[in-house]
mmCIF file of C-alpha atoms in Angstrom:
data_model
loop_
_atom_site.group_PDB
_atom_site.id
_atom_site.type_symbol
_atom_site.label_atom_id
_atom_site.label_comp_id
_atom_site.label_asym_id
_atom_site.label_seq_id
_atom_site.Cartn_x
_atom_site.Cartn_y
_atom_site.Cartn_z
ATOM 1 C CA UNK U 1 122.993 120.284 149.953
ATOM 2 C CA UNK U 2 121.182 116.995 149.932
ATOM 3 C CA UNK U 3 122.641 113.623 150.845
ATOM 4 C CA UNK U 4 122.564 112.649 147.199
ATOM 5 C CA UNK U 5 124.696 115.652 146.180
ATOM 6 C CA UNK U 6 127.447 114.559 148.552
ATOM 7 C CA UNK U 7 127.802 111.055 147.143
ATOM 8 C CA UNK U 8 130.195 110.647 144.243
ATOM 9 C CA UNK U 9 128.744 108.524 141.417
ATOM 10 C CA UNK U 10 131.652 106.075 141.756
ATOM 11 C CA UNK U 11 131.395 105.795 145.556
ATOM 12 C CA UNK U 12 129.958 102.292 145.796
ATOM 13 C CA UNK U 13 130.225 102.207 149.598
ATOM 14 C CA UNK U 14 128.465 105.553 149.947
ATOM 15 C CA UNK U 15 125.658 104.539 147.579
ATOM 16 C CA UNK U 16 125.067 101.240 149.378
ATOM 17 C CA UNK U 17 124.984 103.034 152.726
ATOM 18 C CA UNK U 18 122.596 105.706 151.431
ATOM 19 C CA UNK U 19 120.274 103.074 149.964
ATOM 20 C CA UNK U 20 120.320 101.116 153.206
ATOM 21 C CA UNK U 21 119.505 104.220 155.253
ATOM 22 C CA UNK U 22 116.821 105.468 152.870
ATOM 23 C CA UNK U 23 113.516 105.909 154.654
ATOM 24 C CA UNK U 24 109.983 105.860 153.321
ATOM 25 C CA UNK U 25 109.653 107.736 150.044
ATOM 26 C CA UNK U 26 106.855 109.960 148.875
ATOM 27 C CA UNK U 27 104.864 109.409 145.725
ATOM 28 C CA UNK U 28 103.716 106.286 143.871
ATOM 29 C CA UNK U 29 105.897 103.230 144.360
ATOM 30 C CA UNK U 30 107.657 101.868 141.271
ATOM 31 C CA UNK U 31 107.704 98.080 141.563
ATOM 32 C CA UNK U 32 110.742 96.486 139.917
ATOM 33 C CA UNK U 33 111.459 92.764 139.658
ATOM 34 C CA UNK U 34 114.938 91.545 138.681
ATOM 35 C CA UNK U 35 115.251 88.024 137.269
ATOM 36 C CA UNK U 36 118.709 86.731 136.361
ATOM 37 C CA UNK U 37 120.646 83.589 135.603
ATOM 38 C CA UNK U 38 123.055 84.593 138.352
ATOM 39 C CA UNK U 39 122.774 86.220 141.776
ATOM 40 C CA UNK U 40 121.753 89.789 140.920
ATOM 41 C CA UNK U 41 121.208 91.168 144.426
ATOM 42 C CA UNK U 42 124.356 93.385 144.298
ATOM 43 C CA UNK U 43 122.763 95.579 141.624
ATOM 44 C CA UNK U 44 119.825 96.604 143.828
ATOM 45 C CA UNK U 45 121.341 99.568 145.737
ATOM 46 C CA UNK U 46 122.811 101.096 142.583
ATOM 47 C CA UNK U 47 119.627 100.688 140.571
ATOM 48 C CA UNK U 48 117.544 101.954 143.450
ATOM 49 C CA UNK U 49 119.722 104.978 144.184
ATOM 50 C CA UNK U 50 119.808 105.936 140.507
ATOM 51 C CA UNK U 51 116.006 105.975 140.429
ATOM 52 C CA UNK U 52 115.812 107.910 143.685
ATOM 53 C CA UNK U 53 118.019 110.558 142.084
ATOM 54 C CA UNK U 54 115.491 110.750 139.223
ATOM 55 C CA UNK U 55 112.694 111.489 141.672
ATOM 56 C CA UNK U 56 111.159 107.999 141.687
ATOM 57 C CA UNK U 57 110.293 105.738 144.626
ATOM 58 C CA UNK U 58 111.485 102.232 143.698
ATOM 59 C CA UNK U 59 110.577 98.989 145.425
ATOM 60 C CA UNK U 60 112.928 96.285 144.105
ATOM 61 C CA UNK U 61 112.584 92.528 144.419
ATOM 62 C CA UNK U 62 115.117 89.979 143.122
ATOM 63 C CA UNK U 63 113.809 86.588 142.076
ATOM 64 C CA UNK U 64 115.633 83.268 142.584
ATOM 65 C CA UNK U 65 118.631 82.970 140.296
ATOM 66 C CA UNK U 66 118.503 80.813 137.176
ATOM 67 C CA UNK U 67 114.710 80.485 137.283
ATOM 68 C CA UNK U 68 113.810 83.168 134.778
ATOM 69 C CA UNK U 69 111.548 81.036 132.582
ATOM 70 C CA UNK U 70 109.747 79.437 135.505
ATOM 71 C CA UNK U 71 109.123 82.816 137.140
ATOM 72 C CA UNK U 72 107.783 84.245 133.885
ATOM 73 C CA UNK U 73 105.485 81.357 132.948
ATOM 74 C CA UNK U 74 103.933 80.386 136.267
ATOM 75 C CA UNK U 75 101.066 82.575 137.425
ATOM 76 C CA UNK U 76 101.770 81.656 141.044
ATOM 77 C CA UNK U 77 105.488 82.564 140.956
ATOM 78 C CA UNK U 78 107.013 85.227 143.181
ATOM 79 C CA UNK U 79 107.390 87.563 140.201
ATOM 80 C CA UNK U 80 103.780 87.087 139.096
ATOM 81 C CA UNK U 81 102.464 87.780 142.601
ATOM 82 C CA UNK U 82 104.696 90.866 142.870
ATOM 83 C CA UNK U 83 103.136 92.244 139.653
ATOM 84 C CA UNK U 84 106.043 94.533 138.727
ATOM 85 C CA UNK U 85 105.830 97.779 136.811
ATOM 86 C CA UNK U 86 109.302 97.042 135.442
ATOM 87 C CA UNK U 87 110.687 93.572 134.728
ATOM 88 C CA UNK U 88 114.479 93.350 134.397
ATOM 89 C CA UNK U 89 115.851 90.129 132.876
ATOM 90 C CA UNK U 90 119.563 89.287 132.736
ATOM 91 C CA UNK U 91 120.865 85.942 131.495
ATOM 92 C CA UNK U 92 124.300 84.849 130.296
ATOM 93 C CA UNK U 93 125.074 81.869 128.055
ATOM 94 C CA UNK U 94 127.656 80.744 130.620
ATOM 95 C CA UNK U 95 125.013 80.398 133.338
ATOM 96 C CA UNK U 96 122.635 78.407 131.137
ATOM 97 C CA UNK U 97 125.422 76.124 129.893
ATOM 98 C CA UNK U 98 126.574 75.466 133.462
ATOM 99 C CA UNK U 99 123.030 74.424 134.352
ATOM 100 C CA UNK U 100 122.859 72.131 131.312
ATOM 101 C CA UNK U 101 119.726 73.867 130.031
ATOM 102 C CA UNK U 102 119.738 73.136 126.312
ATOM 103 C CA UNK U 103 121.685 74.847 123.551
ATOM 104 C CA UNK U 104 123.204 78.089 124.937
ATOM 105 C CA UNK U 105 122.907 79.727 121.512
ATOM 106 C CA UNK U 106 119.136 79.175 121.400
ATOM 107 C CA UNK U 107 118.376 79.784 125.073
ATOM 108 C CA UNK U 108 118.187 83.599 124.828
ATOM 109 C CA UNK U 109 115.371 83.327 122.265
ATOM 110 C CA UNK U 110 113.382 80.940 124.449
ATOM 111 C CA UNK U 111 113.863 83.100 127.520
ATOM 112 C CA UNK U 112 112.952 86.220 125.532
ATOM 113 C CA UNK U 113 109.680 84.528 124.531
ATOM 114 C CA UNK U 114 108.817 83.894 128.165
ATOM 115 C CA UNK U 115 109.884 87.366 129.329
ATOM 116 C CA UNK U 116 107.919 89.192 126.626
ATOM 117 C CA UNK U 117 104.844 87.096 127.383
ATOM 118 C CA UNK U 118 105.120 87.771 131.121
ATOM 119 C CA UNK U 119 105.631 91.500 130.626
ATOM 120 C CA UNK U 120 102.571 91.570 128.394
ATOM 121 C CA UNK U 121 100.394 89.760 130.945
ATOM 122 C CA UNK U 122 101.583 91.898 133.841
ATOM 123 C CA UNK U 123 101.555 95.230 131.982
ATOM 124 C CA UNK U 124 105.258 95.679 132.740
ATOM 125 C CA UNK U 125 108.046 97.478 130.973
ATOM 126 C CA UNK U 126 110.594 94.807 130.040
ATOM 127 C CA UNK U 127 114.266 95.760 130.310
ATOM 128 C CA UNK U 128 116.446 93.045 128.790
ATOM 129 C CA UNK U 129 120.102 93.091 129.852
ATOM 130 C CA UNK U 130 122.238 92.041 126.900
ATOM 131 C CA UNK U 131 124.978 89.743 128.241
ATOM 132 C CA UNK U 132 128.652 90.629 127.854
ATOM 133 C CA UNK U 133 130.727 88.708 125.356
ATOM 134 C CA UNK U 134 132.123 85.472 126.801
ATOM 135 C CA UNK U 135 135.254 85.908 128.874
ATOM 136 C CA UNK U 136 136.703 82.536 127.925
ATOM 137 C CA UNK U 137 137.184 81.157 124.428
ATOM 138 C CA UNK U 138 137.342 77.351 124.545
ATOM 139 C CA UNK U 139 138.816 77.210 121.042
ATOM 140 C CA UNK U 140 141.521 79.759 121.730
ATOM 141 C CA UNK U 141 142.926 81.935 118.967
ATOM 142 C CA UNK U 142 141.319 81.196 115.596
ATOM 143 C CA UNK U 143 138.445 79.348 117.248
ATOM 144 C CA UNK U 144 136.828 77.324 114.427
ATOM 145 C CA UNK U 145 133.528 77.147 116.335
ATOM 146 C CA UNK U 146 133.241 80.934 116.437
ATOM 147 C CA UNK U 147 132.215 81.286 120.082
ATOM 148 C CA UNK U 148 132.384 85.078 119.947
ATOM 149 C CA UNK U 149 130.546 85.404 116.636
ATOM 150 C CA UNK U 150 127.745 83.118 117.855
ATOM 151 C CA UNK U 151 127.456 85.159 121.036
ATOM 152 C CA UNK U 152 127.221 88.383 119.013
ATOM 153 C CA UNK U 153 124.571 86.842 116.737
ATOM 154 C CA UNK U 154 122.479 85.719 119.728
ATOM 155 C CA UNK U 155 122.733 89.186 121.310
ATOM 156 C CA UNK U 156 121.632 90.899 118.114
ATOM 157 C CA UNK U 157 118.664 88.577 117.578
ATOM 158 C CA UNK U 158 117.299 89.435 120.997
ATOM 159 C CA UNK U 159 118.137 93.133 120.614
ATOM 160 C CA UNK U 160 116.072 93.315 117.416
ATOM 161 C CA UNK U 161 113.159 91.571 119.084
ATOM 162 C CA UNK U 162 113.185 93.961 122.029
ATOM 163 C CA UNK U 163 113.491 97.026 119.804
ATOM 164 C CA UNK U 164 110.423 95.870 117.872
ATOM 165 C CA UNK U 165 108.292 95.860 121.025
ATOM 166 C CA UNK U 166 107.243 99.341 122.240
ATOM 167 C CA UNK U 167 107.061 98.054 125.809
ATOM 168 C CA UNK U 168 110.587 96.595 125.866
ATOM 169 C CA UNK U 169 114.103 98.002 125.745
ATOM 170 C CA UNK U 170 117.685 96.882 126.304
ATOM 171 C CA UNK U 171 120.701 97.707 128.441
ATOM 172 C CA UNK U 172 124.086 96.393 127.319
ATOM 173 C CA UNK U 173 126.092 94.794 130.121
ATOM 174 C CA UNK U 174 129.086 94.717 127.786
ATOM 175 C CA UNK U 175 129.343 98.496 128.223
ATOM 176 C CA UNK U 176 129.816 98.131 131.978
ATOM 177 C CA UNK U 177 132.344 95.320 131.554
ATOM 178 C CA UNK U 178 134.350 97.343 129.026
ATOM 179 C CA UNK U 179 134.310 100.420 131.264
ATOM 180 C CA UNK U 180 135.658 98.493 134.244
ATOM 181 C CA UNK U 181 138.013 96.341 132.156
ATOM 182 C CA UNK U 182 137.641 92.662 131.336
ATOM 183 C CA UNK U 183 140.293 91.487 133.771
ATOM 184 C CA UNK U 184 138.832 93.487 136.660
ATOM 185 C CA UNK U 185 135.168 92.838 135.953
ATOM 186 C CA UNK U 186 134.842 89.142 136.851
ATOM 187 C CA UNK U 187 135.166 87.415 140.221
ATOM 188 C CA UNK U 188 135.601 83.670 139.711
ATOM 189 C CA UNK U 189 135.838 82.858 143.428
ATOM 190 C CA UNK U 190 132.635 84.708 144.259
ATOM 191 C CA UNK U 191 130.873 83.068 141.334
ATOM 192 C CA UNK U 192 131.799 79.592 142.575
ATOM 193 C CA UNK U 193 130.707 80.465 146.102
ATOM 194 C CA UNK U 194 127.579 82.566 145.544
ATOM 195 C CA UNK U 195 126.923 82.645 141.790
ATOM 196 C CA UNK U 196 127.942 86.333 141.678
ATOM 197 C CA UNK U 197 129.964 86.641 138.458
ATOM 198 C CA UNK U 198 130.934 90.322 138.495
ATOM 199 C CA UNK U 199 132.830 92.707 140.718
ATOM 200 C CA UNK U 200 131.139 95.574 142.559
ATOM 201 C CA UNK U 201 132.231 98.127 139.951
ATOM 202 C CA UNK U 202 130.333 96.265 137.215
ATOM 203 C CA UNK U 203 127.156 96.089 139.276
ATOM 204 C CA UNK U 204 127.502 99.802 140.065
ATOM 205 C CA UNK U 205 127.621 100.757 136.394
ATOM 206 C CA UNK U 206 124.912 98.286 135.428
ATOM 207 C CA UNK U 207 122.638 99.732 138.112
ATOM 208 C CA UNK U 208 123.279 103.255 136.848
ATOM 209 C CA UNK U 209 122.500 102.264 133.259
ATOM 210 C CA UNK U 210 119.328 100.424 134.270
ATOM 211 C CA UNK U 211 118.210 103.398 136.329
ATOM 212 C CA UNK U 212 118.779 105.820 133.468
ATOM 213 C CA UNK U 213 116.838 103.702 131.000
ATOM 214 C CA UNK U 214 113.910 103.123 133.354
ATOM 215 C CA UNK U 215 113.764 106.802 134.345
ATOM 216 C CA UNK U 216 113.874 107.884 130.707
ATOM 217 C CA UNK U 217 111.097 105.487 129.721
ATOM 218 C CA UNK U 218 108.960 106.907 132.528
ATOM 219 C CA UNK U 219 109.577 110.484 131.400
ATOM 220 C CA UNK U 220 112.297 111.302 133.938
ATOM 221 C CA UNK U 221 115.275 111.310 131.569
ATOM 222 C CA UNK U 222 117.144 114.378 130.330
ATOM 223 C CA UNK U 223 114.811 116.937 128.753
ATOM 224 C CA UNK U 224 117.203 119.809 128.113
ATOM 225 C CA UNK U 225 120.772 121.094 128.379
ATOM 226 C CA UNK U 226 121.694 124.515 129.789
ATOM 227 C CA UNK U 227 125.141 125.993 129.176
ATOM 228 C CA UNK U 228 126.448 128.358 131.855
ATOM 229 C CA UNK U 229 130.041 128.915 130.772
ATOM 230 C CA UNK U 230 130.339 132.706 131.190
ATOM 231 C CA UNK U 231 131.572 132.909 127.591
ATOM 232 C CA UNK U 232 131.215 136.156 125.616
ATOM 233 C CA UNK U 233 131.012 134.269 122.311
ATOM 234 C CA UNK U 234 128.561 133.895 119.502
ATOM 235 C CA UNK U 235 126.828 130.622 120.226
ATOM 236 C CA UNK U 236 126.883 129.423 116.631
ATOM 237 C CA UNK U 237 128.868 126.224 117.247
ATOM 238 C CA UNK U 238 130.358 126.379 113.765
ATOM 239 C CA UNK U 239 132.119 129.533 114.915
ATOM 240 C CA UNK U 240 132.558 128.231 118.444
ATOM 241 C CA UNK U 241 134.550 125.353 116.987
ATOM 242 C CA UNK U 242 137.045 127.872 115.598
ATOM 243 C CA UNK U 243 138.233 128.584 119.137
ATOM 244 C CA UNK U 244 140.969 125.984 119.772
ATOM 245 C CA UNK U 245 140.146 125.662 123.463
ATOM 246 C CA UNK U 246 136.453 125.072 122.801
ATOM 247 C CA UNK U 247 136.394 122.919 119.674
ATOM 248 C CA UNK U 248 136.109 119.760 121.805
ATOM 249 C CA UNK U 249 133.160 121.267 123.677
ATOM 250 C CA UNK U 250 131.440 121.952 120.368
ATOM 251 C CA UNK U 251 132.020 118.331 119.325
ATOM 252 C CA UNK U 252 130.490 117.079 122.575
ATOM 253 C CA UNK U 253 127.412 119.274 122.226
ATOM 254 C CA UNK U 254 126.801 118.146 118.662
ATOM 255 C CA UNK U 255 126.150 114.659 120.057
ATOM 256 C CA UNK U 256 123.064 115.930 121.929
ATOM 257 C CA UNK U 257 119.987 114.564 120.093
ATOM 258 C CA UNK U 258 118.339 117.090 117.813
ATOM 259 C CA UNK U 259 114.992 116.932 119.637
ATOM 260 C CA UNK U 260 116.575 117.903 122.989
ATOM 261 C CA UNK U 261 116.524 121.687 123.641
ATOM 262 C CA UNK U 262 119.868 123.356 124.355
ATOM 263 C CA UNK U 263 119.987 126.812 125.937
ATOM 264 C CA UNK U 264 122.867 129.070 126.929
ATOM 265 C CA UNK U 265 123.017 131.511 129.801
ATOM 266 C CA UNK U 266 124.501 134.807 128.684
ATOM 267 C CA UNK U 267 125.491 137.546 131.101
ATOM 268 C CA UNK U 268 125.555 140.289 128.460
ATOM 269 C CA UNK U 269 122.973 141.486 126.002
ATOM 270 C CA UNK U 270 121.078 138.952 123.956
ATOM 271 C CA UNK U 271 121.909 138.926 120.219
ATOM 272 C CA UNK U 272 119.048 139.741 117.887
ATOM 273 C CA UNK U 273 119.245 136.485 115.975
ATOM 274 C CA UNK U 274 118.908 132.896 117.171
ATOM 275 C CA UNK U 275 122.157 131.078 116.344
ATOM 276 C CA UNK U 276 121.929 127.598 114.895
ATOM 277 C CA UNK U 277 124.659 124.985 114.691
ATOM 278 C CA UNK U 278 124.821 122.320 112.035
ATOM 279 C CA UNK U 279 123.778 118.772 112.812
ATOM 280 C CA UNK U 280 121.364 119.582 115.650
ATOM 281 C CA UNK U 281 118.701 121.978 116.807
ATOM 282 C CA UNK U 282 118.992 125.639 117.796
ATOM 283 C CA UNK U 283 120.670 126.962 120.918
ATOM 284 C CA UNK U 284 118.243 129.255 122.699
ATOM 285 C CA UNK U 285 119.609 132.069 124.818
ATOM 286 C CA UNK U 286 118.618 133.029 128.338
ATOM 287 C CA UNK U 287 119.710 135.884 130.583
ATOM 288 C CA UNK U 288 119.893 136.035 134.345
ATOM 289 C CA UNK U 289 121.371 134.213 137.303
ATOM 290 C CA UNK U 290 122.037 130.481 137.171
ATOM 291 C CA UNK U 291 119.351 129.447 139.662
ATOM 292 C CA UNK U 292 116.585 131.573 138.131
ATOM 293 C CA UNK U 293 117.559 130.511 134.614
ATOM 294 C CA UNK U 294 117.395 126.848 135.598
ATOM 295 C CA UNK U 295 113.922 127.371 136.991
ATOM 296 C CA UNK U 296 112.785 129.343 133.967
ATOM 297 C CA UNK U 297 114.254 126.881 131.483
ATOM 298 C CA UNK U 298 112.600 123.892 133.158
ATOM 299 C CA UNK U 299 109.273 125.707 133.403
ATOM 300 C CA UNK U 300 109.479 126.609 129.726
ATOM 301 C CA UNK U 301 109.986 122.939 128.902
ATOM 302 C CA UNK U 302 107.292 121.846 131.336
ATOM 303 C CA UNK U 303 109.656 119.548 133.246
ATOM 304 C CA UNK U 304 111.307 119.404 136.648
ATOM 305 C CA UNK U 305 114.752 120.891 137.243
ATOM 306 C CA UNK U 306 116.099 117.398 137.967
ATOM 307 C CA UNK U 307 115.682 116.503 134.275
ATOM 308 C CA UNK U 308 117.879 119.395 133.084
ATOM 309 C CA UNK U 309 121.632 119.002 132.551
ATOM 310 C CA UNK U 310 123.748 122.046 133.452
ATOM 311 C CA UNK U 311 127.130 122.379 131.713
ATOM 312 C CA UNK U 312 129.155 124.870 133.711
ATOM 313 C CA UNK U 313 132.663 125.832 134.770
ATOM 314 C CA UNK U 314 134.156 124.749 138.124
ATOM 315 C CA UNK U 315 133.208 128.151 139.518
ATOM 316 C CA UNK U 316 129.586 127.688 138.557
ATOM 317 C CA UNK U 317 129.149 124.366 140.352
ATOM 318 C CA UNK U 318 128.719 126.048 143.739
ATOM 319 C CA UNK U 319 125.983 128.323 142.376
ATOM 320 C CA UNK U 320 123.981 125.328 141.209
ATOM 321 C CA UNK U 321 124.623 123.117 144.234
ATOM 322 C CA UNK U 322 121.443 121.986 145.913
ATOM 323 C CA UNK U 323 119.232 122.812 142.920
ATOM 324 C CA UNK U 324 118.795 119.118 142.126
ATOM 325 C CA UNK U 325 120.117 119.640 138.612
ATOM 326 C CA UNK U 326 122.510 117.247 136.853
ATOM 327 C CA UNK U 327 125.866 119.031 136.597
ATOM 328 C CA UNK U 328 128.589 118.546 133.985
ATOM 329 C CA UNK U 329 131.788 120.462 134.730
ATOM 330 C CA UNK U 330 133.750 121.928 131.813
ATOM 331 C CA UNK U 331 137.345 122.822 132.720
ATOM 332 C CA UNK U 332 138.806 122.570 129.234
ATOM 333 C CA UNK U 333 139.471 118.838 129.383
ATOM 334 C CA UNK U 334 137.097 117.028 127.009
ATOM 335 C CA UNK U 335 137.782 113.593 128.503
ATOM 336 C CA UNK U 336 136.082 113.975 131.924
ATOM 337 C CA UNK U 337 133.460 116.309 130.475
ATOM 338 C CA UNK U 338 132.518 113.765 127.824
ATOM 339 C CA UNK U 339 132.189 111.002 130.409
ATOM 340 C CA UNK U 340 130.073 113.254 132.644
ATOM 341 C CA UNK U 341 127.868 114.331 129.742
ATOM 342 C CA UNK U 342 127.273 110.688 128.825
ATOM 343 C CA UNK U 343 126.484 109.777 132.438
ATOM 344 C CA UNK U 344 124.079 112.704 132.795
ATOM 345 C CA UNK U 345 121.736 111.225 130.185
ATOM 346 C CA UNK U 346 122.064 114.231 127.854
ATOM 347 C CA UNK U 347 123.053 111.941 124.986
ATOM 348 C CA UNK U 348 120.546 109.169 125.712
ATOM 349 C CA UNK U 349 118.104 108.385 122.923
ATOM 350 C CA UNK U 350 115.621 106.344 124.966
ATOM 351 C CA UNK U 351 112.111 107.245 123.886
ATOM 352 C CA UNK U 352 109.635 107.660 126.760
ATOM 353 C CA UNK U 353 106.508 105.642 126.099
ATOM 354 C CA UNK U 354 104.512 106.458 129.196
ATOM 355 C CA UNK U 355 104.593 108.608 132.300
ATOM 356 C CA UNK U 356 102.201 106.358 134.191
ATOM 357 C CA UNK U 357 103.706 104.040 136.749
ATOM 358 C CA UNK U 358 100.903 101.488 136.430
ATOM 359 C CA UNK U 359 99.577 100.297 133.095
ATOM 360 C CA UNK U 360 96.876 97.868 132.151
ATOM 361 C CA UNK U 361 98.050 94.422 131.148
ATOM 362 C CA UNK U 362 98.345 94.089 127.377
ATOM 363 C CA UNK U 363 96.862 90.597 127.277
ATOM 364 C CA UNK U 364 94.686 88.544 129.558
ATOM 365 C CA UNK U 365 96.749 85.942 131.482
ATOM 366 C CA UNK U 366 94.489 83.240 130.157
ATOM 367 C CA UNK U 367 94.823 84.271 126.516
ATOM 368 C CA UNK U 368 97.504 82.884 124.265
ATOM 369 C CA UNK U 369 97.131 85.602 121.668
ATOM 370 C CA UNK U 370 100.893 86.091 121.465
ATOM 371 C CA UNK U 371 101.538 82.430 120.786
ATOM 372 C CA UNK U 372 104.009 82.303 123.681
ATOM 373 C CA UNK U 373 104.932 79.054 125.403
ATOM 374 C CA UNK U 374 103.317 78.107 128.659
ATOM 375 C CA UNK U 375 104.721 76.191 131.602
ATOM 376 C CA UNK U 376 103.737 72.912 129.956
ATOM 377 C CA UNK U 377 105.815 73.792 126.889
ATOM 378 C CA UNK U 378 108.737 74.670 129.121
ATOM 379 C CA UNK U 379 108.558 71.369 130.971
ATOM 380 C CA UNK U 380 108.239 69.458 127.708
ATOM 381 C CA UNK U 381 111.352 71.196 126.424
ATOM 382 C CA UNK U 382 113.412 69.863 129.309
ATOM 383 C CA UNK U 383 113.229 66.342 127.880
ATOM 384 C CA UNK U 384 112.386 63.108 129.680
ATOM 385 C CA UNK U 385 109.117 62.407 131.407
ATOM 386 C CA UNK U 386 108.297 65.712 133.058
ATOM 387 C CA UNK U 387 104.956 66.568 134.601
ATOM 388 C CA UNK U 388 103.386 69.282 136.720
ATOM 389 C CA UNK U 389 102.814 68.462 140.361
ATOM 390 C CA UNK U 390 99.589 69.811 141.757
ATOM 391 C CA UNK U 391 98.042 69.568 145.207
ATOM 392 C CA UNK U 392 99.236 66.471 147.011
ATOM 393 C CA UNK U 393 96.903 63.935 148.445
ATOM 394 C CA UNK U 394 97.296 60.198 149.161
ATOM 395 C CA UNK U 395 96.359 59.273 145.595
ATOM 396 C CA UNK U 396 98.634 61.936 144.108
ATOM 397 C CA UNK U 397 101.618 60.775 146.175
ATOM 398 C CA UNK U 398 101.142 57.237 144.882
ATOM 399 C CA UNK U 399 101.063 58.529 141.288
ATOM 400 C CA UNK U 400 104.266 60.475 141.808
ATOM 401 C CA UNK U 401 106.041 57.457 143.270
ATOM 402 C CA UNK U 402 104.803 55.275 140.417
ATOM 403 C CA UNK U 403 105.721 57.741 137.646
ATOM 404 C CA UNK U 404 109.031 58.736 139.190
ATOM 405 C CA UNK U 405 110.303 55.232 139.997
ATOM 406 C CA UNK U 406 108.538 53.086 137.422
ATOM 407 C CA UNK U 407 106.582 51.261 140.101
#
């Protein structure tokens, strides 16, 4: 059993230790840059470990907090020099308002402009982290200013823009906050001290979600589901749902996207017909031992075993241990099984756009074909008399003193 198999997905300490102790990895390096309006370093081990579990070799850099636009627009910024394969951007209205950077409702659109332009120049996949809904409501109950509705509108504007770009996608931080619980997701003291707004549990779940999305976009998401339940039942889920103890399992499996193959391991003879269940694709049947069936199923799909989800009983977990497969345990309780099925990626609908880790830039850095703002536009938007400072010499220093002090 590998080190990864021994770490529980919710074991934040174990994941951080495993990421710290991780040695050199084989295969092409996946370069990921994280830019955020807050200190995002805590997400690194969880994002990294999630990608390692998907068979990728991530190299993750975190840019300076609250400098997203500057990092995206300047060609000599740390992010530009890093030339990431994946650019992750996370900004919250609260962080921009605290910095006094313009109208918080309009800031996401301006930052999205810069991020899309940078991703296009660098040939990066852009992953935009939708911010959670504001924790505090200045207007209280019946807020006439509609803080929450404006936040929702801003989120949806950016979501639509990202969905329209084939090289961009979104991850919703609100999902992680809701999973942990609003009251247990924020750390005000740590935010005041280090600009870290969330607790470790939120970063853990955000890292997992980011890892799943990135892996899926690079072709390492879930490609099939194999049922190994030792059930002597017709696999037509319309009939399977008639069994009271299995109707919840049927409901869970109907949520698997129609394009994702589902197969069932059957210990007896194979029926002559191929059963089909309404609302999704057919369930194919396989015969044989769990390990050999996993190998055969993945080979039939042309994918690695690590991209197959195995739904099995508690007794079948040991048989599959060490195979590198994603395991969902069915013990009759739909609650934990549903959570595990969601976490496995079996229900994800992320469309892979490329399996290459390095793509050509979609626009020349010198071209303004996208009509995106440059660093000059950003500085002009700050108001006042702003100017770019180039290489300093005696004459330049005198100009700066004159322009800055009116002398």
